[in-house]
């Protein structure tokens, strides 16, 4: 199950579970749409993989399957490409 991390690893912007502008790679590194397009050019700075839109978890499932509360913030790895 996806962790649905709560923030962008580059700018630390909040990305709640229902965010439509959250992107992930296959390792669930999480970024906002602005950082993906402006800084990362669609490529994960951690693994080099593609960044794709993160699925949203239905609100009715969040109580039983909550999103992660663990923030990952690594701005040093998000320099413009």
PDB file of C-alpha atoms in Angstrom:
ATOM      1  CA  UNK A   1       0.000   0.000   0.000  1.00  0.00           C
ATOM      2  CA  UNK A   2       1.261   3.491  -0.830  1.00  0.00           C
ATOM      3  CA  UNK A   3       2.521   5.540   2.092  1.00  0.00           C
ATOM      4  CA  UNK A   4       1.071   8.820   0.779  1.00  0.00           C
ATOM      5  CA  UNK A   5       3.829  10.924   2.302  1.00  0.00           C
ATOM      6  CA  UNK A   6       2.641  14.303   3.564  1.00  0.00           C
ATOM      7  CA  UNK A   7       5.013  16.724   1.840  1.00  0.00           C
ATOM      8  CA  UNK A   8       7.272  17.543  -1.087  1.00  0.00           C
ATOM      9  CA  UNK A   9      10.854  16.385  -0.574  1.00  0.00           C
ATOM     10  CA  UNK A  10      12.197  19.483  -2.342  1.00  0.00           C
ATOM     11  CA  UNK A  11      10.220  22.421  -0.943  1.00  0.00           C
ATOM     12  CA  UNK A  12       8.411  20.788   2.022  1.00  0.00           C
ATOM     13  CA  UNK A  13       5.018  21.919   0.697  1.00  0.00           C
ATOM     14  CA  UNK A  14       2.096  20.052   2.270  1.00  0.00           C
ATOM     15  CA  UNK A  15       0.632  17.305   0.076  1.00  0.00           C
ATOM     16  CA  UNK A  16      -2.422  15.842   1.821  1.00  0.00           C
ATOM     17  CA  UNK A  17      -3.750  12.410   0.754  1.00  0.00           C
ATOM     18  CA  UNK A  18      -6.281  14.024  -1.592  1.00  0.00           C
ATOM     19  CA  UNK A  19      -3.760  16.337  -3.303  1.00  0.00           C
ATOM     20  CA  UNK A  20      -4.151  16.337  -7.070  1.00  0.00           C
ATOM     21  CA  UNK A  21      -0.687  17.813  -7.616  1.00  0.00           C
ATOM     22  CA  UNK A  22       1.422  15.179  -5.843  1.00  0.00           C
ATOM     23  CA  UNK A  23       3.891  13.063  -7.832  1.00  0.00           C
ATOM     24  CA  UNK A  24       5.788   9.887  -6.898  1.00  0.00           C
ATOM     25  CA  UNK A  25       8.432   7.555  -8.300  1.00  0.00           C
ATOM     26  CA  UNK A  26       8.467   3.767  -7.915  1.00  0.00           C
ATOM     27  CA  UNK A  27      10.160   4.164  -4.513  1.00  0.00           C
ATOM     28  CA  UNK A  28       7.406   6.577  -3.360  1.00  0.00           C
ATOM     29  CA  UNK A  29       9.660   9.623  -3.272  1.00  0.00           C
ATOM     30  CA  UNK A  30       7.106  12.433  -3.220  1.00  0.00           C
ATOM     31  CA  UNK A  31       7.171  15.850  -4.877  1.00  0.00           C
ATOM     32  CA  UNK A  32       4.767  18.664  -5.733  1.00  0.00           C
ATOM     33  CA  UNK A  33       3.869  19.454  -9.347  1.00  0.00           C
ATOM     34  CA  UNK A  34       5.810  22.719  -9.295  1.00  0.00           C
ATOM     35  CA  UNK A  35       9.082  21.075  -8.234  1.00  0.00           C
ATOM     36  CA  UNK A  36       8.540  18.216 -10.713  1.00  0.00           C
ATOM     37  CA  UNK A  37       8.153  20.596 -13.648  1.00  0.00           C
ATOM     38  CA  UNK A  38      10.455  23.472 -12.656  1.00  0.00           C
ATOM     39  CA  UNK A  39      13.302  21.814 -10.777  1.00  0.00           C
ATOM     40  CA  UNK A  40      13.292  18.102 -11.499  1.00  0.00           C
ATOM     41  CA  UNK A  41      12.054  18.013 -15.102  1.00  0.00           C
ATOM     42  CA  UNK A  42      10.029  14.854 -14.370  1.00  0.00           C
ATOM     43  CA  UNK A  43      12.955  12.788 -13.039  1.00  0.00           C
ATOM     44  CA  UNK A  44      13.367  11.640  -9.433  1.00  0.00           C
ATOM     45  CA  UNK A  45      16.612  13.057  -7.994  1.00  0.00           C
ATOM     46  CA  UNK A  46      16.991  10.022  -5.728  1.00  0.00           C
ATOM     47  CA  UNK A  47      16.646   7.094  -8.124  1.00  0.00           C
ATOM     48  CA  UNK A  48      16.539   8.659 -11.592  1.00  0.00           C
ATOM     49  CA  UNK A  49      13.108   7.181 -12.300  1.00  0.00           C
ATOM     50  CA  UNK A  50      10.045   8.821 -13.792  1.00  0.00           C
ATOM     51  CA  UNK A  51       7.733  10.880 -11.615  1.00  0.00           C
ATOM     52  CA  UNK A  52       4.043  10.199 -12.145  1.00  0.00           C
ATOM     53  CA  UNK A  53       0.853  11.559 -10.559  1.00  0.00           C
ATOM     54  CA  UNK A  54       0.245  10.008  -7.154  1.00  0.00           C
ATOM     55  CA  UNK A  55      -3.099   8.215  -6.801  1.00  0.00           C
ATOM     56  CA  UNK A  56      -5.515   9.617  -4.256  1.00  0.00           C
ATOM     57  CA  UNK A  57      -6.871   7.420  -1.489  1.00  0.00           C
ATOM     58  CA  UNK A  58     -10.647   7.700  -1.069  1.00  0.00           C
ATOM     59  CA  UNK A  59     -11.587   9.596   2.091  1.00  0.00           C
ATOM     60  CA  UNK A  60     -13.734   6.639   3.144  1.00  0.00           C
ATOM     61  CA  UNK A  61     -10.582   4.490   3.365  1.00  0.00           C
ATOM     62  CA  UNK A  62      -8.297   6.921   5.200  1.00  0.00           C
ATOM     63  CA  UNK A  63      -9.567   5.993   8.668  1.00  0.00           C
ATOM     64  CA  UNK A  64      -8.644   2.355   8.188  1.00  0.00           C
ATOM     65  CA  UNK A  65      -5.627   2.996   5.939  1.00  0.00           C
ATOM     66  CA  UNK A  66      -4.167   6.357   7.022  1.00  0.00           C
ATOM     67  CA  UNK A  67      -1.580   8.294   5.064  1.00  0.00           C
ATOM     68  CA  UNK A  68       1.957   8.499   6.388  1.00  0.00           C
ATOM     69  CA  UNK A  69       2.891  11.290   8.780  1.00  0.00           C
ATOM     70  CA  UNK A  70       6.638  10.874   8.179  1.00  0.00           C
ATOM     71  CA  UNK A  71       8.031  13.881   6.320  1.00  0.00           C
ATOM     72  CA  UNK A  72      11.045  13.513   4.053  1.00  0.00           C
ATOM     73  CA  UNK A  73      12.761  16.822   3.258  1.00  0.00           C
ATOM     74  CA  UNK A  74      15.967  16.753   1.189  1.00  0.00           C
ATOM     75  CA  UNK A  75      16.325  20.124  -0.549  1.00  0.00           C
ATOM     76  CA  UNK A  76      20.047  19.550  -1.155  1.00  0.00           C
ATOM     77  CA  UNK A  77      19.151  16.829  -3.653  1.00  0.00           C
ATOM     78  CA  UNK A  78      16.703  18.975  -5.606  1.00  0.00           C
ATOM     79  CA  UNK A  79      18.948  21.432  -7.414  1.00  0.00           C
ATOM     80  CA  UNK A  80      17.643  22.593 -10.787  1.00  0.00           C
ATOM     81  CA  UNK A  81      18.623  20.321 -13.666  1.00  0.00           C
TER      82      UNK A  81
END
